[in-house]
Amino acid sequence: MNDSQLILTIVAAIGLGTPLIFATVGEIITERAGILNLGVQGTMLVGAVTGFWATFQTGSLTLGILASLLAGAAFSVIHAFASITLRVSQIVSGLALTIFGTGLASFLGKAGSDPLVGEPARDQFDAIISGGIADWPVVGPLIFGHDILVYVAWIAAGAASYYLFRTRMGLSLRAVGEDPASAESAGVNVAWVRYVHVMAGGALAGLGGAYYPLALVPTWQDNPIGAAGWIAIALVILASWRPWRALFAAYLFGAAARIQFTLQTLGEPWSSIPATILAMIPFVLAIIAMIALTSGKRARFLGAPAALGIPYFREQR
């Protein structure tokens, strides 16, 4: 692999990792509240179809992004109501949300007299800087040659880290995720904190979903995000429930996803490997990384919230 191919691989990894950053940071916020949301995949798909539809109808990327944020937040209320108010199994609720969201996005993409399937986006996110410093060797394409949502993802990860560990609300959020009974004894409204942060996590997942048809592949196709929602859940563990680490985890997966295409351009023996085998690389690496992190003494340092996935019954304080 020469220098040019390496730079292209890194740039592609940043692009492929950006939607995963949004979804992973959103899931970290949700799980820090003690709520396990396996509905990330469905939420991302709903955000994707809503954001694409809004942009397609209005020609405005801004409205498309706002629509994806609102759709993700609204859709996640279903999981919040089921897991917080009804106290049903968070695993069952999350899986149901993914099944529902997948079907809903597919239906909306094909419904009506003017279906979205196969339609190109009326607008798309392009690099905000072209020419000038974006053409500088190495630094230009790596730092300045990206669309605005790449930089928003960096800000989101940093802001979430600051919020979690440097603010009073962040302290309340972590307390609810660790010991909701003690948090409520200290005056924290556990249900309110959980609802707000499940919705915030859903909004970020919706934004991550919209990035696929509005930036990576600017057209609508059935399930444009692949298995991104499931990968985001795995990356939460890889990031040890810390938002800033989600940057590295997402870009690592993005690089692994890009390498499968880079290897095919290197000639023999790589080009003779079946594409289906190469497509397994990022998922295999993710599994290996999770096993390495969760085995033995390392598991105690991961930082998973103690009350994660456990319904809270106020009367049992």
Coordinates of N, CA and C in Angstrom, one line a residue, residues 92-299:
V92 N -36.3 -7.0 25.0 CA -37.4 -7.3 24.1 C -37.9 -6.0 23.5
S93 N -38.0 -4.9 24.2 CA -38.5 -3.6 23.7 C -37.5 -3.1 22.6
G94 N -36.2 -3.2 22.8 CA -35.3 -2.7 21.8 C -35.3 -3.5 20.6
L95 N -35.4 -4.8 20.7 CA -35.5 -5.7 19.5 C -36.8 -5.4 18.7
A96 N -37.9 -5.2 19.4 CA -39.1 -4.9 18.8 C -39.0 -3.6 18.1
L97 N -38.3 -2.6 18.6 CA -38.2 -1.3 18.0 C -37.4 -1.4 16.7
T98 N -36.3 -2.3 16.7 CA -35.6 -2.5 15.5 C -36.4 -3.1 14.4
I99 N -37.2 -4.1 14.8 CA -38.0 -4.8 13.8 C -39.0 -3.8 13.2
F100 N -39.7 -3.0 14.1 CA -40.7 -2.0 13.7 C -40.0 -1.0 12.8
G101 N -38.9 -0.4 13.3 CA -38.2 0.6 12.5 C -37.8 0.2 11.1
T102 N -37.3 -1.0 11.1 CA -36.8 -1.6 9.8 C -38.0 -1.7 8.8
G103 N -39.1 -2.2 9.3 CA -40.2 -2.4 8.4 C -40.8 -1.0 8.0
L104 N -40.9 -0.1 9.0 CA -41.5 1.2 8.7 C -40.6 2.0 7.7
A105 N -39.3 2.0 7.8 CA -38.5 2.7 6.9 C -38.6 2.1 5.5
S106 N -38.7 0.8 5.4 CA -38.8 0.1 4.1 C -40.2 0.5 3.5
F107 N -41.2 0.5 4.3 CA -42.6 0.9 3.8 C -42.6 2.3 3.3
L108 N -42.1 3.2 4.1 CA -42.1 4.7 3.8 C -41.3 4.9 2.5
G109 N -40.2 4.2 2.3 CA -39.4 4.4 1.1 C -40.1 3.9 -0.1
K110 N -41.1 3.0 0.0 CA -41.8 2.5 -1.2 C -43.2 3.0 -1.3
A111 N -43.7 3.7 -0.3 CA -45.1 4.0 -0.2 C -45.4 5.2 -1.1
G112 N -46.7 5.4 -1.4 CA -47.2 6.6 -2.2 C -47.0 6.4 -3.7
S113 N -47.5 7.4 -4.4 CA -47.4 7.4 -5.8 C -46.0 7.8 -6.3
D114 N -45.2 8.4 -5.4 CA -43.9 8.8 -5.8 C -42.9 8.2 -4.8
P115 N -42.6 6.9 -4.9 CA -41.7 6.3 -3.9 C -40.3 6.8 -4.0
L116 N -39.6 6.7 -2.9 CA -38.2 7.2 -2.8 C -37.2 6.3 -3.3
V117 N -37.4 5.0 -3.4 CA -36.4 4.0 -3.8 C -35.9 4.4 -5.2
G118 N -34.5 4.5 -5.2 CA -33.8 4.8 -6.4 C -33.7 6.3 -6.7
E119 N -34.4 7.1 -6.0 CA -34.3 8.5 -6.2 C -33.0 9.1 -5.6
P120 N -32.4 10.0 -6.4 CA -31.2 10.6 -5.9 C -31.6 11.8 -4.9
A121 N -30.7 12.1 -4.0 CA -31.0 13.2 -3.0 C -30.9 14.5 -3.8
R122 N -31.8 15.4 -3.5 CA -31.9 16.7 -4.1 C -30.7 17.6 -3.7
D123 N -30.1 17.2 -2.6 CA -28.9 17.9 -2.1 C -28.1 16.9 -1.3
Q124 N -26.8 17.2 -1.1 CA -26.0 16.3 -0.3 C -24.9 17.0 0.3
F125 N -24.3 16.4 1.4 CA -23.2 17.1 2.1 C -21.9 16.8 1.4
D126 N -21.3 17.9 1.0 CA -20.0 17.9 0.4 C -18.9 18.5 1.3
A127 N -17.6 18.4 0.9 CA -16.6 19.0 1.7 C -16.8 20.5 1.7
I128 N -16.7 21.1 2.9 CA -16.9 22.5 3.1 C -15.8 23.3 2.6
I129 N -14.6 22.7 2.4 CA -13.4 23.4 1.9 C -12.9 22.7 0.7
S130 N -12.9 23.4 -0.4 CA -12.3 22.8 -1.6 C -11.2 23.7 -2.2
G131 N -10.1 23.1 -2.5 CA -9.0 23.9 -2.9 C -8.3 24.5 -1.7
G132 N -7.2 25.3 -2.0 CA -6.5 25.9 -0.9 C -5.9 25.0 0.1
I133 N -6.2 25.1 1.4 CA -5.6 24.3 2.4 C -6.1 22.8 2.3
A134 N -7.2 22.6 1.6 CA -7.7 21.2 1.5 C -6.8 20.5 0.5
D135 N -6.0 21.2 -0.3 CA -5.1 20.5 -1.2 C -3.7 20.3 -0.7
W136 N -3.5 20.8 0.5 CA -2.1 20.6 1.1 C -1.8 19.1 1.2
P137 N -0.6 18.7 1.0 CA -0.2 17.3 1.1 C -0.6 16.7 2.5
V138 N -1.1 15.6 2.5 CA -1.5 14.8 3.8 C -2.5 15.5 4.7
V139 N -2.0 16.7 5.2 CA -2.9 17.4 6.2 C -4.2 17.8 5.5
G140 N -4.1 18.3 4.3 CA -5.3 18.8 3.6 C -6.5 17.9 3.6
P141 N -6.3 16.7 3.0 CA -7.4 15.8 2.9 C -7.8 15.1 4.2
L142 N -6.8 15.0 5.1 CA -7.1 14.4 6.4 C -7.9 15.3 7.4
I143 N -7.6 16.6 7.3 CA -8.2 17.5 8.3 C -9.2 18.4 7.7
F144 N -9.0 18.9 6.5 CA -9.9 19.9 5.9 C -10.8 19.4 4.8
G145 N -10.7 18.2 4.3 CA -11.4 17.8 3.2 C -12.7 17.0 3.5
H146 N -13.4 17.5 4.5 CA -14.6 16.7 4.9 C -15.9 17.6 4.9
D147 N -17.0 17.0 4.9 CA -18.3 17.7 5.0 C -18.5 18.2 6.5
I148 N -19.4 19.0 6.7 CA -19.6 19.7 8.0 C -20.0 18.7 9.1
L149 N -20.7 17.6 8.7 CA -21.1 16.7 9.8 C -20.0 15.9 10.4
V150 N -18.9 15.8 9.7 CA -17.7 15.2 10.2 C -17.2 16.0 11.4
Y151 N -17.2 17.3 11.3 CA -16.7 18.2 12.4 C -17.8 18.2 13.5
V152 N -19.1 18.2 13.1 CA -20.1 18.1 14.1 C -20.0 16.9 14.9
A153 N -19.6 15.8 14.3 CA -19.4 14.5 15.1 C -18.3 14.7 16.1
W154 N -17.2 15.3 15.7 CA -16.1 15.6 16.7 C -16.6 16.4 17.8
I155 N -17.4 17.5 17.5 CA -17.9 18.3 18.6 C -18.9 17.6 19.5
A156 N -19.7 16.7 18.9 CA -20.7 15.9 19.6 C -20.0 15.0 20.6
A157 N -18.9 14.4 20.2 CA -18.2 13.5 21.1 C -17.5 14.3 22.2
G158 N -16.9 15.4 21.9 CA -16.3 16.2 23.0 C -17.3 16.8 23.9
A159 N -18.5 17.3 23.3 CA -19.5 17.9 24.2 C -20.1 16.9 25.1
A160 N -20.4 15.7 24.6 CA -20.9 14.6 25.4 C -20.0 14.2 26.5
S161 N -18.7 14.2 26.3 CA -17.7 13.9 27.3 C -17.7 15.0 28.4
Y162 N -17.8 16.2 28.0 CA -17.8 17.3 28.9 C -19.1 17.3 29.8
Y163 N -20.2 17.0 29.1 CA -21.5 17.0 29.7 C -21.5 15.9 30.8
L164 N -21.0 14.7 30.4 CA -21.1 13.6 31.4 C -20.2 13.7 32.6
F165 N -19.0 14.3 32.4 CA -18.0 14.3 33.5 C -17.7 15.7 34.1
R166 N -18.4 16.8 33.5 CA -18.0 18.1 34.0 C -19.2 18.9 34.4
T167 N -20.4 18.4 34.3 CA -21.6 19.1 34.6 C -22.5 18.4 35.7
R168 N -23.3 19.2 36.3 CA -24.2 18.7 37.4 C -25.2 17.7 36.8
M169 N -25.8 18.0 35.6 CA -26.7 17.1 34.9 C -26.0 15.8 34.5
G170 N -24.8 15.9 34.1 CA -24.0 14.7 33.8 C -23.8 13.8 35.0
L171 N -23.6 14.5 36.1 CA -23.4 13.7 37.4 C -24.7 13.0 37.7
S172 N -25.8 13.7 37.6 CA -27.1 13.1 37.9 C -27.4 11.9 36.9
L173 N -27.0 12.1 35.7 CA -27.2 11.0 34.7 C -26.4 9.8 35.1
R174 N -25.1 10.0 35.4 CA -24.3 8.8 35.8 C -24.8 8.2 37.1
A175 N -25.3 9.0 38.0 CA -25.9 8.5 39.3 C -27.1 7.6 39.0
V176 N -27.9 8.1 38.1 CA -29.1 7.3 37.7 C -28.7 5.9 37.1
G177 N -27.7 6.0 36.3 CA -27.2 4.7 35.7 C -26.5 3.8 36.6
E178 N -26.0 4.3 37.7 CA -25.3 3.4 38.6 C -26.2 2.9 39.8
D179 N -27.0 3.8 40.3 CA -27.8 3.5 41.5 C -29.0 4.4 41.5
P180 N -30.1 4.1 40.7 CA -31.2 5.0 40.7 C -31.9 5.2 42.0
A181 N -31.9 4.3 42.9 CA -32.6 4.5 44.2 C -31.8 5.5 45.0
S182 N -30.5 5.5 45.0 CA -29.7 6.5 45.7 C -29.9 7.9 45.1
A183 N -29.9 7.9 43.7 CA -30.1 9.1 43.0 C -31.4 9.8 43.3
E184 N -32.5 9.0 43.4 CA -33.8 9.5 43.7 C -33.8 10.0 45.2
S185 N -33.1 9.3 46.1 CA -33.0 9.8 47.5 C -32.4 11.1 47.6
A186 N -31.5 11.4 46.6 CA -30.8 12.7 46.6 C -31.6 13.8 45.9
G187 N -32.8 13.5 45.4 CA -33.6 14.5 44.8 C -33.6 14.4 43.3
V188 N -33.1 13.4 42.7 CA -33.0 13.3 41.2 C -34.3 12.6 40.7
N189 N -34.9 13.2 39.7 CA -36.1 12.5 39.1 C -35.6 11.5 38.1
V190 N -35.6 10.3 38.5 CA -35.0 9.2 37.7 C -35.8 9.0 36.4
A191 N -37.1 9.0 36.4 CA -37.8 8.8 35.2 C -37.6 9.9 34.2
W192 N -37.6 11.1 34.7 CA -37.3 12.3 33.8 C -36.0 12.2 33.2
V193 N -34.9 11.9 34.0 CA -33.6 11.9 33.5 C -33.5 10.8 32.4
R194 N -34.1 9.6 32.6 CA -34.0 8.5 31.7 C -34.8 8.9 30.4
Y195 N -35.9 9.5 30.5 CA -36.7 9.8 29.3 C -35.9 10.8 28.4
V196 N -35.4 11.8 29.1 CA -34.7 12.9 28.3 C -33.4 12.3 27.6
H197 N -32.7 11.4 28.2 CA -31.5 10.9 27.6 C -31.7 9.8 26.7
V198 N -32.8 9.1 26.8 CA -33.1 8.1 25.8 C -33.5 8.8 24.5
M199 N -34.3 9.9 24.7 CA -34.6 10.7 23.5 C -33.4 11.4 22.9
A200 N -32.5 11.9 23.7 CA -31.3 12.5 23.1 C -30.5 11.5 22.4
G201 N -30.3 10.3 22.9 CA -29.6 9.2 22.2 C -30.3 8.8 20.9
G202 N -31.7 8.8 20.9 CA -32.4 8.5 19.7 C -32.2 9.6 18.6
A203 N -32.2 10.8 19.1 CA -31.9 11.9 18.1 C -30.6 11.8 17.4
L204 N -29.6 11.4 18.2 CA -28.2 11.3 17.6 C -28.2 10.0 16.6
A205 N -28.9 9.0 17.0 CA -29.0 7.8 16.1 C -29.7 8.2 14.8
G206 N -30.8 9.0 14.9 CA -31.5 9.4 13.7 C -30.6 10.2 12.8
L207 N -29.8 11.1 13.4 CA -28.8 11.9 12.6 C -27.8 11.0 12.0
G208 N -27.3 10.0 12.7 CA -26.4 9.1 12.1 C -26.9 8.3 10.9
G209 N -28.2 7.9 11.1 CA -28.9 7.3 10.0 C -29.0 8.1 8.7
A210 N -29.4 9.4 8.9 CA -29.5 10.3 7.8 C -28.3 10.6 7.0
Y211 N -27.1 10.4 7.7 CA -25.8 10.7 7.1 C -25.6 9.7 5.9
Y212 N -26.1 8.5 5.9 CA -25.9 7.6 4.8 C -26.5 8.0 3.5
P213 N -27.8 8.3 3.5 CA -28.4 8.7 2.2 C -28.1 10.2 1.8
L214 N -27.6 11.0 2.7 CA -27.4 12.4 2.4 C -26.0 12.8 2.3
A215 N -25.1 11.8 2.5 CA -23.6 12.1 2.4 C -22.9 11.0 1.7
L216 N -23.0 9.8 2.3 CA -22.2 8.7 1.8 C -22.6 8.1 0.5
V217 N -23.9 7.8 0.4 CA -24.5 7.3 -0.9 C -25.8 8.2 -1.1
P218 N -25.7 9.3 -1.8 CA -26.8 10.2 -1.9 C -27.9 9.8 -2.8
T219 N -28.5 8.7 -2.4 CA -29.7 8.2 -3.0 C -30.5 7.3 -2.0
W220 N -31.7 7.0 -2.2 CA -32.4 6.2 -1.3 C -32.5 4.8 -1.8
Q221 N -32.1 3.9 -0.9 CA -32.2 2.4 -1.2 C -32.7 1.8 0.1
D222 N -33.3 0.6 -0.1 CA -33.8 -0.1 1.1 C -32.6 -0.5 2.0
N223 N -32.8 -0.1 3.3 CA -31.8 -0.3 4.3 C -30.4 0.3 3.9
P224 N -30.3 1.6 3.8 CA -29.0 2.2 3.3 C -27.9 2.1 4.4
I225 N -28.2 1.8 5.6 CA -27.2 1.8 6.7 C -26.6 0.4 6.9
G226 N -27.0 -0.6 6.3 CA -26.5 -1.9 6.5 C -26.7 -2.4 8.0
A227 N -25.7 -2.7 8.7 CA -25.8 -3.2 10.1 C -25.2 -2.1 11.0
A228 N -25.3 -0.9 10.6 CA -24.6 0.2 11.4 C -25.1 0.3 12.9
G229 N -26.4 0.1 13.1 CA -27.0 0.2 14.4 C -26.4 -0.9 15.3
W230 N -26.3 -2.1 14.8 CA -25.7 -3.2 15.7 C -24.2 -2.9 15.9
I231 N -23.5 -2.4 14.9 CA -22.1 -2.1 15.1 C -22.0 -1.0 16.2
A232 N -22.9 0.0 16.2 CA -22.8 1.1 17.2 C -22.9 0.5 18.6
I233 N -23.8 -0.4 18.8 CA -24.0 -1.0 20.1 C -22.7 -1.7 20.5
A234 N -22.0 -2.4 19.6 CA -20.8 -3.0 19.9 C -19.7 -2.0 20.2
L235 N -19.7 -0.9 19.5 CA -18.7 0.1 19.7 C -18.8 0.8 21.1
V236 N -20.0 0.8 21.6 CA -20.2 1.3 23.0 C -19.2 0.6 24.0
I237 N -19.2 -0.7 23.8 CA -18.3 -1.5 24.7 C -16.9 -1.2 24.4
L238 N -16.5 -1.1 23.1 CA -15.2 -0.8 22.6 C -14.7 0.5 23.2
A239 N -15.7 1.5 23.2 CA -15.4 2.8 23.7 C -15.4 2.9 25.3
S240 N -15.8 1.8 25.9 CA -15.8 1.8 27.4 C -16.8 2.8 28.0
W241 N -17.9 3.1 27.2 CA -18.9 4.0 27.7 C -18.4 5.4 27.9
R242 N -17.4 5.8 27.1 CA -16.8 7.1 27.1 C -16.9 7.7 25.7
P243 N -17.6 8.9 25.6 CA -17.9 9.4 24.3 C -16.7 9.7 23.5
W244 N -15.6 10.3 24.1 CA -14.4 10.6 23.3 C -13.8 9.4 22.7
R245 N -13.9 8.3 23.4 CA -13.3 7.0 22.8 C -14.1 6.5 21.6
A246 N -15.4 7.0 21.5 CA -16.2 6.6 20.4 C -15.6 7.0 19.1
L247 N -14.9 8.1 19.1 CA -14.2 8.6 17.9 C -13.2 7.5 17.3
F248 N -12.4 7.1 18.2 CA -11.4 6.1 17.8 C -12.0 4.7 17.4
A249 N -13.0 4.3 18.2 CA -13.7 3.1 17.9 C -14.4 3.1 16.6
A250 N -15.1 4.2 16.3 CA -15.8 4.3 15.0 C -14.8 4.4 13.8
Y251 N -13.8 5.1 14.0 CA -12.8 5.2 12.9 C -12.0 3.9 12.7
L252 N -11.8 3.2 13.8 CA -11.2 1.9 13.6 C -12.1 1.0 12.8
F253 N -13.4 1.0 13.1 CA -14.3 0.2 12.3 C -14.4 0.7 10.8
G254 N -14.4 2.0 10.7 CA -14.4 2.6 9.4 C -13.2 2.2 8.5
A255 N -12.0 2.2 9.2 CA -10.8 1.8 8.5 C -10.9 0.3 8.1
A256 N -11.4 -0.5 9.0 CA -11.5 -2.0 8.7 C -12.5 -2.2 7.5
A257 N -13.6 -1.4 7.5 CA -14.6 -1.5 6.4 C -14.0 -1.1 5.1
R258 N -13.1 -0.1 5.1 CA -12.5 0.4 3.9 C -11.4 -0.5 3.4
I259 N -10.7 -1.1 4.3 CA -9.6 -2.0 3.9 C -10.0 -3.1 2.9
Q260 N -11.3 -3.6 3.1 CA -11.7 -4.7 2.2 C -11.7 -4.2 0.8
F261 N -12.0 -3.0 0.5 CA -11.9 -2.5 -0.9 C -10.5 -2.2 -1.3
T262 N -9.7 -1.7 -0.4 CA -8.3 -1.4 -0.7 C -7.6 -2.6 -1.1
L263 N -7.8 -3.7 -0.4 CA -7.1 -4.9 -0.7 C -7.4 -5.5 -2.1
Q264 N -8.6 -5.2 -2.5 CA -9.0 -5.7 -3.8 C -8.2 -5.0 -5.0
T265 N -7.7 -3.8 -4.7 CA -6.9 -3.1 -5.7 C -5.4 -3.4 -5.7
L266 N -5.0 -4.2 -4.7 CA -3.6 -4.4 -4.6 C -3.1 -5.6 -5.4
G267 N -4.0 -6.2 -6.2 CA -3.5 -7.4 -7.0 C -3.4 -8.6 -6.2
E268 N -2.8 -9.6 -6.8 CA -2.6 -10.9 -6.2 C -1.7 -10.8 -5.0
P269 N -2.0 -11.6 -3.9 CA -3.0 -12.6 -3.8 C -4.3 -12.0 -3.3
W270 N -4.4 -10.7 -3.0 CA -5.6 -10.2 -2.3 C -6.8 -10.2 -3.2
S271 N -6.6 -9.9 -4.5 CA -7.7 -9.8 -5.4 C -8.4 -11.1 -5.7
S272 N -7.7 -12.2 -5.3 CA -8.3 -13.5 -5.5 C -9.2 -14.0 -4.3
I273 N -9.1 -13.2 -3.3 CA -10.0 -13.5 -2.1 C -11.4 -13.1 -2.4
P274 N -12.4 -14.0 -2.1 CA -13.8 -13.6 -2.4 C -14.2 -12.4 -1.6
A275 N -15.0 -11.5 -2.3 CA -15.4 -10.3 -1.7 C -16.2 -10.5 -0.4
T276 N -16.9 -11.6 -0.3 CA -17.7 -11.9 0.9 C -16.8 -12.2 2.1
I277 N -15.6 -12.8 1.8 CA -14.7 -13.0 2.9 C -14.1 -11.7 3.4
L278 N -13.7 -10.8 2.5 CA -13.2 -9.5 2.8 C -14.2 -8.6 3.6
A279 N -15.5 -8.8 3.2 CA -16.5 -8.0 3.9 C -16.7 -8.4 5.3
M280 N -16.2 -9.6 5.7 CA -16.2 -10.0 7.1 C -15.2 -9.3 8.0
I281 N -14.2 -8.7 7.4 CA -13.1 -8.2 8.2 C -13.5 -7.3 9.3
P282 N -14.3 -6.2 9.0 CA -14.6 -5.3 10.1 C -15.4 -5.9 11.2
F283 N -16.3 -6.9 10.9 CA -17.1 -7.5 11.9 C -16.2 -8.5 12.8
V284 N -15.3 -9.2 12.1 CA -14.4 -10.0 12.9 C -13.5 -9.2 13.8
L285 N -13.0 -8.1 13.3 CA -12.1 -7.3 14.1 C -12.9 -6.7 15.3
A286 N -14.2 -6.3 15.1 CA -15.0 -5.8 16.2 C -15.2 -6.9 17.3
I287 N -15.4 -8.1 16.8 CA -15.6 -9.2 17.8 C -14.3 -9.5 18.6
I288 N -13.2 -9.5 17.9 CA -11.9 -9.7 18.5 C -11.6 -8.7 19.6
A289 N -11.9 -7.4 19.2 CA -11.7 -6.3 20.1 C -12.5 -6.4 21.3
M290 N -13.8 -6.7 21.2 CA -14.7 -6.9 22.3 C -14.3 -8.0 23.2
I291 N -13.9 -9.1 22.6 CA -13.4 -10.2 23.5 C -12.2 -9.9 24.3
A292 N -11.3 -9.2 23.6 CA -10.0 -8.7 24.3 C -10.3 -7.8 25.4
L293 N -11.3 -6.9 25.2 CA -11.6 -5.9 26.3 C -12.4 -6.5 27.4
T294 N -13.3 -7.5 27.1 CA -14.2 -8.0 28.2 C -13.7 -9.2 28.9
S295 N -12.5 -9.7 28.5 CA -12.0 -10.9 29.2 C -11.1 -10.6 30.3
G296 N -11.1 -11.5 31.3 CA -10.2 -11.4 32.4 C -10.3 -10.1 33.2
K297 N -9.2 -9.6 33.7 CA -9.2 -8.4 34.6 C -9.6 -7.1 33.9
R298 N -9.5 -7.1 32.6 CA -9.9 -5.9 31.8 C -11.3 -5.5 32.0
A299 N -12.2 -6.5 32.2 CA -13.6 -6.2 32.2 C -14.0 -5.3 33.3

